[in-house]
Amino acid sequence: MKFTSDHAHIPASAPPQGSFIPMLLIGILFFVFGFVTWLNGALIPFLKIACELNEFEAYLVTFVFYIAYFVMALPTSSILTRVGYKMGMTLGLATMTVGAGLFIVAAFVGHFATFLLALFVLGTGLTLLQTAANPYIVCIGPRESAAMRISLMGIVNKSAGFIVPILFTAWILTGMEPYSEQVLASLSEEQRQLALVELSNRLVLPYLLMVVMLIGLMLFVLLSPLPEPDLGEEAERSQADWKAILQYPQVILGALTLFCYVGVEVIAGDSIGLFSQGLGVEHYGMMTSYTMGFMVLGYVLGILLIPKVISQQTALTGSALAGLSFTLGILFSDSQSQSVSQFLLDWLGVLPVPDPVLYLALLGLANALVWPAVWPLALQGLGRLTATASALLIMGIAGGAILPLLYGYIAHSQGDSQMAYVLLLPCYGLIFYYAIWGHKLTSKLRSPTIVMTNE
């Protein structure tokens, strides 16, 4: 998936003699992360039709997927301690295979609860896979170039997020006219149920191919020459007293900042399809690609500008201000106008969209550098508590479960999807606060025996 933490304090083993295969394998895994994660943006409007959901119910898709990260983070960490990282990745892919198989069952029966179970299993497998794969980003090459590898993996991840909605639209969301709300309403109850089953059956072949792909990748990982990362003493340090972390306000605020960040990132990527559908955009299924395209642009700018031109703190401040500005654009621009879209995208030959939709996609640009900028600010000066703090920061991913569901509730209860994006303003406000002041907060309660310099 998109989330790669800065494991700056995981001792890297000596780079393997040939690092091409490990780098290629990790790159493929991060493509799989993005492929499975950002499929949700196109899946939400599809399941809204196929399972006859309201807007709040549709966002249960993101809730069950991302809550798996929160619920399963600690259990998967325990599994990795027992079986090792290579076998952990294999088990992660096996779990994802089960989840994809459950999608096929759900497509046949057409029950939304079965789809949600499949999504939770997929999220569980992805949690295990990511927890195992992340240390390799540092370990498969020189320590001083780890940041570059993290950025490259981010680009691979978001590139998958750009491609998958286009494929899903071309394969699944073409010819949706017989399943419009008006047509379905005109059918008898029996005819309508048959039409909805026929629609959900469209998912069978794509997820069958996903099962085959995941099995092949699982065998590739199992038989690959990937070495176990040398975590040394850091594995023992991960058992550090959690109470000590509470003495570091920049970590607590960092976790809240990441909670807000992941929430707004998922809202920007996964709600854009349903929002576009409501505004009559014909190619609504591929709208997540717009958001991911802007995120890739943000990653590229980060690689080019940080730290040569701007600092990570400046990048975080700029990201928050851009997020606030684009959110105001969503709230107050004319949903019947395409002037901004035509101005920015016409020369690229990109299909125009209503202005609020384009501002929503532009949040991808604002969000791109938040995750990599928050981590070093939150972990600065933690020494032996770094691993424990990292686990707390990872739990911020729960924002991807809670905030989109809250957005869906506001949109459904108020009957206004556009104004429901007001939820984003306090989120970007907290990110701005953390960039300017929050990361500098320290506590006088900290014991000097805990304060250690970075390794």
Tab-separated table of C-alpha atoms in Angstrom:
chain	number	residue	atom	x	y	z
A	1	MET	CA	0.000	0.000	0.000
A	2	LYS	CA	0.885	3.643	0.175
A	3	PHE	CA	2.227	3.602	3.739
A	4	THR	CA	5.972	3.185	4.155
A	5	SER	CA	7.333	4.222	7.513
A	6	ASP	CA	10.775	5.648	8.019
A	7	HIS	CA	12.501	2.735	9.755
A	8	ALA	CA	15.605	4.822	10.165
A	9	HIS	CA	16.583	2.985	13.304
A	10	ILE	CA	16.418	-0.539	11.940
A	11	PRO	CA	19.992	-1.583	11.458
A	12	ALA	CA	20.533	-2.554	7.904
A	13	SER	CA	22.449	-5.654	7.175
A	14	ALA	CA	25.189	-5.513	4.631
A	15	PRO	CA	23.662	-5.090	1.196
A	16	PRO	CA	23.405	-8.394	-0.603
A	17	GLN	CA	25.825	-9.090	-3.383
A	18	GLY	CA	23.022	-8.808	-5.917
A	19	SER	CA	20.341	-6.347	-4.858
A	20	PHE	CA	18.474	-6.215	-8.175
A	21	ILE	CA	16.148	-9.175	-7.446
A	22	PRO	CA	15.254	-8.005	-3.901
A	23	MET	CA	14.616	-4.462	-5.178
A	24	LEU	CA	12.507	-5.794	-8.040
A	25	LEU	CA	10.517	-8.015	-5.692
A	26	ILE	CA	9.836	-5.251	-3.181
A	27	GLY	CA	8.825	-2.964	-6.043
A	28	ILE	CA	6.338	-5.580	-7.250
A	29	LEU	CA	4.943	-5.896	-3.722
A	30	PHE	CA	4.449	-2.147	-3.435
A	31	PHE	CA	2.682	-2.179	-6.787
A	32	VAL	CA	0.383	-4.866	-5.352
A	33	PHE	CA	-0.183	-2.659	-2.262
A	34	GLY	CA	-1.329	0.197	-4.461
A	35	PHE	CA	-3.321	-2.030	-6.812
A	36	VAL	CA	-5.408	-3.593	-4.040
A	37	THR	CA	-5.743	-0.407	-1.959
A	38	TRP	CA	-6.780	2.061	-4.615
A	39	LEU	CA	-9.220	-0.353	-6.224
A	40	ASN	CA	-11.580	0.737	-3.443
A	41	GLY	CA	-12.155	4.115	-5.089
A	42	ALA	CA	-13.772	2.458	-8.115
A	43	LEU	CA	-15.329	-0.335	-6.047
A	44	ILE	CA	-17.367	2.023	-3.853
A	45	PRO	CA	-19.698	3.406	-6.579
A	46	PHE	CA	-19.945	-0.074	-8.142
A	47	LEU	CA	-21.047	-1.736	-4.893
A	48	LYS	CA	-23.361	1.181	-4.150
A	49	ILE	CA	-25.332	0.149	-7.245
A	50	ALA	CA	-24.887	-3.633	-7.036
A	51	CYS	CA	-25.787	-3.876	-3.328
A	52	GLU	CA	-28.268	-0.954	-3.285
A	53	LEU	CA	-26.434	1.055	-0.621
A	54	ASN	CA	-26.834	4.586	0.644
A	55	GLU	CA	-23.796	6.846	0.815
A	56	PHE	CA	-22.987	6.026	4.434
A	57	GLU	CA	-23.169	2.277	3.815
A	58	ALA	CA	-20.944	2.567	0.746
A	59	TYR	CA	-18.089	3.958	2.853
A	60	LEU	CA	-18.092	0.844	5.004
A	61	VAL	CA	-15.810	-0.397	2.204
A	62	THR	CA	-13.004	1.877	3.377
A	63	PHE	CA	-13.862	1.330	7.031
A	64	VAL	CA	-13.423	-2.452	7.092
A	65	PHE	CA	-10.367	-2.292	4.823
A	66	TYR	CA	-8.415	0.221	6.901
A	67	ILE	CA	-9.624	-0.906	10.310
A	68	ALA	CA	-7.804	-4.152	9.549
A	69	TYR	CA	-4.531	-2.210	9.789
A	70	PHE	CA	-5.420	-1.021	13.272
A	71	VAL	CA	-6.832	-4.306	14.560
A	72	MET	CA	-4.211	-6.602	13.040
A	73	ALA	CA	-1.039	-4.486	13.390
A	74	LEU	CA	0.112	-5.971	16.709
A	75	PRO	CA	-0.934	-9.593	15.938
A	76	THR	CA	0.928	-9.513	12.620
A	77	SER	CA	4.005	-8.121	14.362
A	78	SER	CA	3.896	-11.121	16.694
A	79	ILE	CA	3.581	-13.466	13.712
A	80	LEU	CA	6.659	-11.944	12.078
A	81	THR	CA	8.653	-12.466	15.272
A	82	ARG	CA	7.771	-16.173	15.161
A	83	VAL	CA	8.087	-17.012	11.444
A	84	GLY	CA	10.459	-14.392	10.054
A	85	TYR	CA	9.998	-11.681	7.441
A	86	LYS	CA	10.249	-13.725	4.248
A	87	MET	CA	7.697	-16.263	5.492
A	88	GLY	CA	5.630	-13.344	6.786
A	89	MET	CA	5.390	-11.906	3.284
A	90	THR	CA	4.425	-15.339	1.983
A	91	LEU	CA	1.660	-15.654	4.600
A	92	GLY	CA	0.502	-12.126	3.801
A	93	LEU	CA	0.098	-13.003	0.127
A	94	ALA	CA	-1.663	-16.248	1.081
A	95	THR	CA	-4.138	-14.299	3.249
A	96	MET	CA	-4.754	-11.843	0.420
A	97	THR	CA	-5.411	-14.806	-1.883
A	98	VAL	CA	-8.113	-16.002	0.523
A	99	GLY	CA	-9.587	-12.477	0.547
A	100	ALA	CA	-9.672	-12.334	-3.264
A	101	GLY	CA	-11.323	-15.759	-3.278
A	102	LEU	CA	-13.986	-14.503	-0.886
A	103	PHE	CA	-14.645	-11.670	-3.345
A	104	ILE	CA	-15.559	-14.287	-5.948
A	105	VAL	CA	-17.998	-15.878	-3.482
A	106	ALA	CA	-19.430	-12.424	-2.678
A	107	ALA	CA	-19.849	-11.667	-6.376
A	108	PHE	CA	-21.896	-14.854	-6.830
A	109	VAL	CA	-24.163	-14.337	-3.819
A	110	GLY	CA	-24.346	-10.533	-4.065
A	111	HIS	CA	-24.376	-9.995	-0.275
A	112	PHE	CA	-22.696	-6.805	0.920
A	113	ALA	CA	-21.657	-8.422	4.219
A	114	THR	CA	-19.644	-11.022	2.282
A	115	PHE	CA	-17.925	-8.250	0.329
A	116	LEU	CA	-17.015	-6.582	3.627
A	117	LEU	CA	-15.601	-9.841	5.010
A	118	ALA	CA	-13.505	-10.230	1.851
A	119	LEU	CA	-12.221	-6.672	2.207
A	120	PHE	CA	-11.241	-7.242	5.851
A	121	VAL	CA	-9.331	-10.400	4.937
A	122	LEU	CA	-7.586	-8.539	2.110
A	123	GLY	CA	-6.697	-5.743	4.537
A	124	THR	CA	-5.359	-8.268	7.047
A	125	GLY	CA	-3.124	-9.879	4.450
A	126	LEU	CA	-1.943	-6.478	3.299
A	127	THR	CA	-1.113	-5.503	6.887
A	128	LEU	CA	1.061	-8.583	7.314
A	129	LEU	CA	2.664	-8.090	3.912
A	130	GLN	CA	3.494	-4.442	4.535
A	131	THR	CA	4.777	-5.005	8.047
A	132	ALA	CA	7.154	-7.607	6.627
A	133	ALA	CA	8.159	-5.713	3.473
A	134	ASN	CA	8.903	-2.287	4.959
A	135	PRO	CA	12.244	-3.208	6.645
A	136	TYR	CA	13.596	-4.407	3.313
A	137	ILE	CA	13.382	-0.859	1.951
A	138	VAL	CA	16.233	0.034	4.268
A	139	CYS	CA	18.033	-3.300	4.217
A	140	ILE	CA	18.331	-4.037	0.496
A	141	GLY	CA	20.760	-1.234	-0.215
A	142	PRO	CA	23.088	1.404	1.249
A	143	ARG	CA	21.700	3.146	4.339
A	144	GLU	CA	22.382	6.625	2.940
A	145	SER	CA	20.138	6.039	-0.090
A	146	ALA	CA	17.192	4.603	1.878
A	147	ALA	CA	15.168	7.815	1.512
A	148	MET	CA	15.463	7.601	-2.255
A	149	ARG	CA	14.243	4.001	-2.214
A	150	ILE	CA	11.277	4.996	-0.027
A	151	SER	CA	10.321	7.718	-2.534
A	152	LEU	CA	10.675	5.311	-5.454
A	153	MET	CA	8.410	2.797	-3.723
A	154	GLY	CA	5.886	5.574	-3.156
A	155	ILE	CA	5.882	6.346	-6.874
A	156	VAL	CA	5.426	2.644	-7.703
A	157	ASN	CA	2.555	2.468	-5.205
A	158	LYS	CA	0.726	5.511	-6.545
A	159	SER	CA	1.370	4.469	-10.155
A	160	ALA	CA	-0.644	1.343	-9.393
A	161	GLY	CA	-3.306	3.608	-7.935
A	162	PHE	CA	-3.303	5.538	-11.220
A	163	ILE	CA	-3.608	2.442	-13.403
A	164	VAL	CA	-6.140	0.295	-11.541
A	165	PRO	CA	-9.175	2.663	-11.734
A	166	ILE	CA	-8.648	2.993	-15.493
A	167	LEU	CA	-8.571	-0.791	-15.884
A	168	PHE	CA	-11.566	-1.242	-13.593
A	169	THR	CA	-13.567	1.344	-15.533
A	170	ALA	CA	-12.704	-0.173	-18.904
A	171	TRP	CA	-13.453	-3.725	-17.770
A	172	ILE	CA	-16.226	-3.443	-15.180
A	173	LEU	CA	-17.904	-0.045	-15.425
A	174	THR	CA	-18.527	0.057	-19.170
A	175	GLY	CA	-22.095	-0.488	-20.284
A	176	MET	CA	-23.640	0.497	-16.952
A	177	GLU	CA	-26.727	2.061	-18.561
A	178	PRO	CA	-28.996	-0.976	-17.880
A	179	TYR	CA	-28.150	-0.643	-14.174
A	180	SER	CA	-28.960	3.017	-13.683
A	181	GLU	CA	-31.266	3.960	-10.823
A	182	GLN	CA	-34.053	4.865	-13.244
A	183	VAL	CA	-33.867	1.588	-15.203
A	184	LEU	CA	-33.693	-0.571	-12.082
A	185	ALA	CA	-36.689	1.251	-10.591
A	186	SER	CA	-38.761	0.394	-13.667
A	187	LEU	CA	-38.158	-3.370	-13.310
A	188	SER	CA	-40.174	-5.864	-11.344
A	189	GLU	CA	-38.638	-7.105	-8.082
A	190	GLU	CA	-37.553	-10.403	-9.670
A	191	GLN	CA	-36.079	-8.703	-12.736
A	192	ARG	CA	-34.272	-6.159	-10.564
A	193	GLN	CA	-32.683	-8.851	-8.394
A	194	LEU	CA	-31.549	-10.769	-11.494
A	195	ALA	CA	-30.029	-7.585	-12.926
A	196	LEU	CA	-28.137	-6.862	-9.689
A	197	VAL	CA	-26.770	-10.428	-9.514
A	198	GLU	CA	-25.697	-10.132	-13.135
A	199	LEU	CA	-23.937	-6.873	-12.290
A	200	SER	CA	-22.079	-8.270	-9.254
A	201	ASN	CA	-20.994	-11.280	-11.343
A	202	ARG	CA	-18.829	-8.886	-13.336
A	203	LEU	CA	-16.326	-9.072	-10.473
A	204	VAL	CA	-15.790	-12.842	-10.754
A	205	LEU	CA	-13.243	-12.925	-13.573
A	206	PRO	CA	-11.112	-9.957	-12.382
A	207	TYR	CA	-10.807	-11.401	-8.876
A	208	LEU	CA	-10.149	-14.881	-10.238
A	209	LEU	CA	-7.203	-13.404	-12.125
A	210	MET	CA	-6.128	-11.652	-8.918
A	211	VAL	CA	-6.129	-15.013	-7.119
A	212	VAL	CA	-3.888	-16.493	-9.812
A	213	MET	CA	-1.572	-13.464	-9.662
A	214	LEU	CA	-1.297	-13.582	-5.865
A	215	ILE	CA	-0.557	-17.327	-5.864
A	216	GLY	CA	2.176	-16.803	-8.447
A	217	LEU	CA	3.679	-13.947	-6.446
A	218	MET	CA	3.474	-15.993	-3.242
A	219	LEU	CA	5.486	-18.800	-4.858
A	220	PHE	CA	7.955	-16.246	-6.243
A	221	VAL	CA	8.556	-14.813	-2.761
A	222	LEU	CA	8.783	-18.257	-1.166
A	223	LEU	CA	11.403	-19.446	-3.674
A	224	SER	CA	13.280	-16.150	-3.927
A	225	PRO	CA	16.766	-15.630	-2.428
A	226	LEU	CA	15.602	-12.844	-0.101
A	227	PRO	CA	17.696	-12.808	3.098
A	228	GLU	CA	16.199	-12.111	6.514
A	229	PRO	CA	16.827	-8.477	7.532
A	230	ASP	CA	19.312	-8.107	10.375
A	231	LEU	CA	17.248	-6.259	12.994
A	232	GLY	CA	19.781	-6.849	15.730
A	233	GLU	CA	18.947	-5.308	19.102
A	234	GLU	CA	16.071	-3.303	17.655
A	235	ALA	CA	13.772	-6.324	17.886
A	236	GLU	CA	14.302	-6.347	21.650
A	237	ARG	CA	13.892	-2.589	21.861
A	238	SER	CA	10.425	-2.887	20.333
A	239	GLN	CA	9.290	-4.143	23.755
A	240	ALA	CA	10.093	-0.726	25.288
A	241	ASP	CA	7.686	0.629	27.881
A	242	TRP	CA	4.702	2.228	26.130
A	243	LYS	CA	4.229	4.578	29.065
A	244	ALA	CA	7.529	6.229	28.187
A	245	ILE	CA	6.152	7.239	24.783
A	246	LEU	CA	3.443	9.280	26.503
A	247	GLN	CA	6.234	11.576	27.682
A	248	TYR	CA	6.920	12.619	24.077
A	249	PRO	CA	4.145	14.979	22.913
A	250	GLN	CA	5.573	15.178	19.382
A	251	VAL	CA	4.909	11.435	18.994
A	252	ILE	CA	1.323	11.593	20.291
A	253	LEU	CA	0.571	14.601	18.089
A	254	GLY	CA	2.377	12.885	15.230
A	255	ALA	CA	0.052	9.889	15.508
A	256	LEU	CA	-2.984	12.218	15.499
A	257	THR	CA	-1.544	14.061	12.506
A	258	LEU	CA	-1.113	10.800	10.613
A	259	PHE	CA	-4.664	9.818	11.622
A	260	CYS	CA	-5.911	13.000	9.941
A	261	TYR	CA	-3.561	12.612	6.985
A	262	VAL	CA	-4.532	9.019	6.179
A	263	GLY	CA	-8.183	9.952	6.559
A	264	VAL	CA	-8.020	12.858	4.103
A	265	GLU	CA	-5.869	10.846	1.694
A	266	VAL	CA	-8.387	8.021	1.608
A	267	ILE	CA	-11.283	10.472	1.280
A	268	ALA	CA	-9.540	12.159	-1.652
A	269	GLY	CA	-8.795	8.857	-3.380
A	270	ASP	CA	-11.869	6.788	-2.557
A	271	SER	CA	-14.741	9.286	-2.426
A	272	ILE	CA	-13.945	11.008	-5.724
A	273	GLY	CA	-15.633	8.281	-7.776
A	274	LEU	CA	-18.919	8.410	-5.884
A	275	PHE	CA	-18.819	12.211	-5.725
A	276	SER	CA	-18.233	12.386	-9.486
A	277	GLN	CA	-21.033	9.917	-10.108
A	278	GLY	CA	-23.397	12.174	-8.187
A	279	LEU	CA	-22.386	15.123	-10.381
A	280	GLY	CA	-23.073	13.161	-13.565
A	281	VAL	CA	-19.456	12.497	-14.595
A	282	GLU	CA	-19.579	9.588	-17.052
A	283	HIS	CA	-16.049	8.308	-16.361
A	284	TYR	CA	-16.544	8.359	-12.566
A	285	GLY	CA	-14.930	4.939	-12.108
A	286	MET	CA	-11.504	6.180	-13.165
A	287	MET	CA	-11.490	9.364	-11.094
A	288	THR	CA	-9.146	7.884	-8.471
A	289	SER	CA	-6.542	7.979	-11.250
A	290	TYR	CA	-6.726	11.787	-11.222
A	291	THR	CA	-5.935	11.882	-7.504
A	292	MET	CA	-3.117	9.341	-7.858
A	293	GLY	CA	-1.661	11.217	-10.820
A	294	PHE	CA	-1.332	14.360	-8.723
A	295	MET	CA	0.185	12.315	-5.879
A	296	VAL	CA	2.869	10.952	-8.195
A	297	LEU	CA	3.613	14.535	-9.234
A	298	GLY	CA	3.960	15.426	-5.547
A	299	TYR	CA	6.411	12.566	-4.975
A	300	VAL	CA	8.514	13.666	-7.928
A	301	LEU	CA	8.594	17.250	-6.635
A	302	GLY	CA	9.641	15.943	-3.228
A	303	ILE	CA	12.541	13.992	-4.703
A	304	LEU	CA	13.685	17.032	-6.666
A	305	LEU	CA	13.237	19.687	-3.952
A	306	ILE	CA	13.883	18.008	-0.570
A	307	PRO	CA	16.279	18.815	1.058
A	308	LYS	CA	18.184	20.758	-1.607
A	309	VAL	CA	15.591	23.513	-1.988
A	310	ILE	CA	13.131	23.137	0.897
A	311	SER	CA	13.194	21.348	4.256
A	312	GLN	CA	10.818	18.581	5.291
A	313	GLN	CA	9.151	20.966	7.741
A	314	THR	CA	8.573	23.511	4.963
A	315	ALA	CA	7.168	20.772	2.735
A	316	LEU	CA	4.745	19.760	5.474
A	317	THR	CA	3.653	23.365	6.009
A	318	GLY	CA	3.121	23.855	2.284
A	319	SER	CA	1.169	20.593	2.074
A	320	ALA	CA	-1.189	21.709	4.853
A	321	LEU	CA	-1.771	25.118	3.277
A	322	ALA	CA	-2.380	23.525	-0.127
A	323	GLY	CA	-4.839	21.089	1.467
A	324	LEU	CA	-6.753	23.930	3.114
A	325	SER	CA	-6.846	25.898	-0.151
A	326	PHE	CA	-8.022	22.970	-2.277
A	327	THR	CA	-10.659	22.062	0.323
A	328	LEU	CA	-12.064	25.584	0.122
A	329	GLY	CA	-12.103	25.118	-3.654
A	330	ILE	CA	-14.170	21.943	-3.249
A	331	LEU	CA	-16.637	23.656	-0.930
A	332	PHE	CA	-17.216	26.867	-2.825
A	333	SER	CA	-16.591	26.173	-6.533
A	334	ASP	CA	-19.448	25.739	-8.993
A	335	SER	CA	-20.256	22.071	-9.609
A	336	GLN	CA	-21.548	23.016	-13.086
A	337	SER	CA	-18.293	24.674	-14.130
A	338	GLN	CA	-15.279	22.954	-15.711
A	339	SER	CA	-13.168	26.083	-16.195
A	340	VAL	CA	-10.381	25.100	-13.763
A	341	SER	CA	-10.185	21.626	-15.255
A	342	GLN	CA	-10.012	22.984	-18.793
A	343	PHE	CA	-7.312	25.481	-17.802
A	344	LEU	CA	-5.086	22.900	-16.082
A	345	LEU	CA	-5.692	19.711	-18.052
A	346	ASP	CA	-6.914	20.586	-21.556
A	347	TRP	CA	-3.404	20.750	-22.993
A	348	LEU	CA	-2.761	17.200	-21.744
A	349	GLY	CA	-5.829	15.853	-23.499
A	350	VAL	CA	-7.316	14.751	-20.153
A	351	LEU	CA	-11.103	14.496	-19.922
A	352	PRO	CA	-12.502	17.594	-18.154
A	353	VAL	CA	-14.344	17.300	-14.834
A	354	PRO	CA	-16.399	19.697	-12.679
A	355	ASP	CA	-14.270	22.144	-10.696
A	356	PRO	CA	-15.028	20.669	-7.232
A	357	VAL	CA	-13.944	17.249	-8.514
A	358	LEU	CA	-10.661	18.654	-9.801
A	359	TYR	CA	-9.966	20.380	-6.482
A	360	LEU	CA	-10.631	17.030	-4.776
A	361	ALA	CA	-8.124	15.362	-7.112
A	362	LEU	CA	-5.592	18.113	-6.391
A	363	LEU	CA	-5.606	17.000	-2.761
A	364	GLY	CA	-3.398	14.185	-4.033
A	365	LEU	CA	-0.707	16.793	-4.672
A	366	ALA	CA	-1.224	18.304	-1.212
A	367	ASN	CA	-1.104	14.901	0.502
A	368	ALA	CA	1.929	13.384	-1.220
A	369	LEU	CA	4.621	14.690	1.122
A	370	VAL	CA	2.780	14.560	4.453
A	371	TRP	CA	3.586	10.951	5.392
A	372	PRO	CA	7.366	11.135	4.707
A	373	ALA	CA	7.600	14.566	6.383
A	374	VAL	CA	5.795	13.659	9.625
A	375	TRP	CA	7.856	10.555	10.415
A	376	PRO	CA	11.300	12.165	10.886
A	377	LEU	CA	9.771	15.046	12.870
A	378	ALA	CA	7.909	12.657	15.179
A	379	LEU	CA	10.833	10.279	15.741
A	380	GLN	CA	13.565	12.849	16.280
A	381	GLY	CA	15.645	12.138	19.383
A	382	LEU	CA	13.796	9.004	20.511
A	383	GLY	CA	16.767	6.641	20.480
A	384	ARG	CA	15.776	3.246	21.852
A	385	LEU	CA	12.055	4.162	21.873
A	386	THR	CA	11.957	4.581	18.100
A	387	ALA	CA	10.393	1.176	17.384
A	388	THR	CA	7.647	1.656	19.978
A	389	ALA	CA	6.894	5.136	18.662
A	390	SER	CA	6.760	3.742	15.119
A	391	ALA	CA	4.119	1.225	16.174
A	392	LEU	CA	2.028	4.061	17.626
A	393	LEU	CA	2.403	6.128	14.451
A	394	ILE	CA	1.343	3.165	12.318
A	395	MET	CA	-1.904	3.045	14.267
A	396	GLY	CA	-2.700	6.438	12.753
A	397	ILE	CA	-3.703	4.471	9.653
A	398	ALA	CA	-7.031	3.976	11.459
A	399	GLY	CA	-7.889	7.445	10.148
A	400	GLY	CA	-8.478	5.764	6.807
A	401	ALA	CA	-11.254	3.741	8.439
A	402	ILE	CA	-12.939	6.397	10.601
A	403	LEU	CA	-12.847	9.659	8.636
A	404	PRO	CA	-14.224	8.407	5.276
A	405	LEU	CA	-17.083	6.732	7.149
A	406	LEU	CA	-17.747	10.008	8.993
A	407	TYR	CA	-17.694	11.836	5.652
A	408	GLY	CA	-20.213	9.322	4.280
A	409	TYR	CA	-22.460	9.836	7.313
A	410	ILE	CA	-22.382	13.633	6.933
A	411	ALA	CA	-23.008	13.424	3.185
A	412	HIS	CA	-25.933	11.021	3.644
A	413	SER	CA	-27.548	12.802	6.601
A	414	GLN	CA	-27.199	16.273	5.081
A	415	GLY	CA	-27.934	15.183	1.526
A	416	ASP	CA	-24.971	17.239	0.284
A	417	SER	CA	-21.777	15.387	-0.688
A	418	GLN	CA	-19.982	18.594	-1.636
A	419	MET	CA	-20.429	20.454	1.651
A	420	ALA	CA	-19.571	17.293	3.621
A	421	TYR	CA	-15.951	17.913	2.626
A	422	VAL	CA	-15.890	20.594	5.326
A	423	LEU	CA	-14.629	17.686	7.453
A	424	LEU	CA	-11.242	18.109	5.770
A	425	LEU	CA	-10.630	21.615	7.116
A	426	PRO	CA	-9.870	20.676	10.766
A	427	CYS	CA	-7.736	17.768	9.519
A	428	TYR	CA	-5.486	20.010	7.447
A	429	GLY	CA	-5.574	22.510	10.304
A	430	LEU	CA	-4.011	19.914	12.623
A	431	ILE	CA	-1.400	19.048	9.992
A	432	PHE	CA	-0.531	22.756	9.754
A	433	TYR	CA	-0.297	23.047	13.540
A	434	TYR	CA	2.034	20.059	13.709
A	435	ALA	CA	4.247	21.469	10.950
A	436	ILE	CA	4.675	24.833	12.701
A	437	TRP	CA	4.488	24.089	16.434
A	438	GLY	CA	3.376	20.550	17.286
A	439	HIS	CA	6.566	18.713	16.367
A	440	LYS	CA	8.592	21.045	18.615
A	441	LEU	CA	6.660	20.230	21.789
A	442	THR	CA	8.595	18.378	24.462
A	443	SER	CA	7.710	17.265	27.960
A	444	LYS	CA	9.522	18.119	31.180
A	445	LEU	CA	8.409	14.735	32.525
A	446	ARG	CA	10.875	12.815	30.403
A	447	SER	CA	13.575	10.944	32.232
A	448	PRO	CA	17.068	11.859	31.099
A	449	THR	CA	17.902	8.152	30.969
A	450	ILE	CA	15.435	7.763	28.133
A	451	VAL	CA	16.663	10.649	26.013
A	452	MET	CA	19.219	9.259	23.600
A	453	THR	CA	20.753	10.626	20.476
A	454	ASN	CA	19.801	9.238	17.105
A	455	GLU	CA	21.983	6.457	15.902
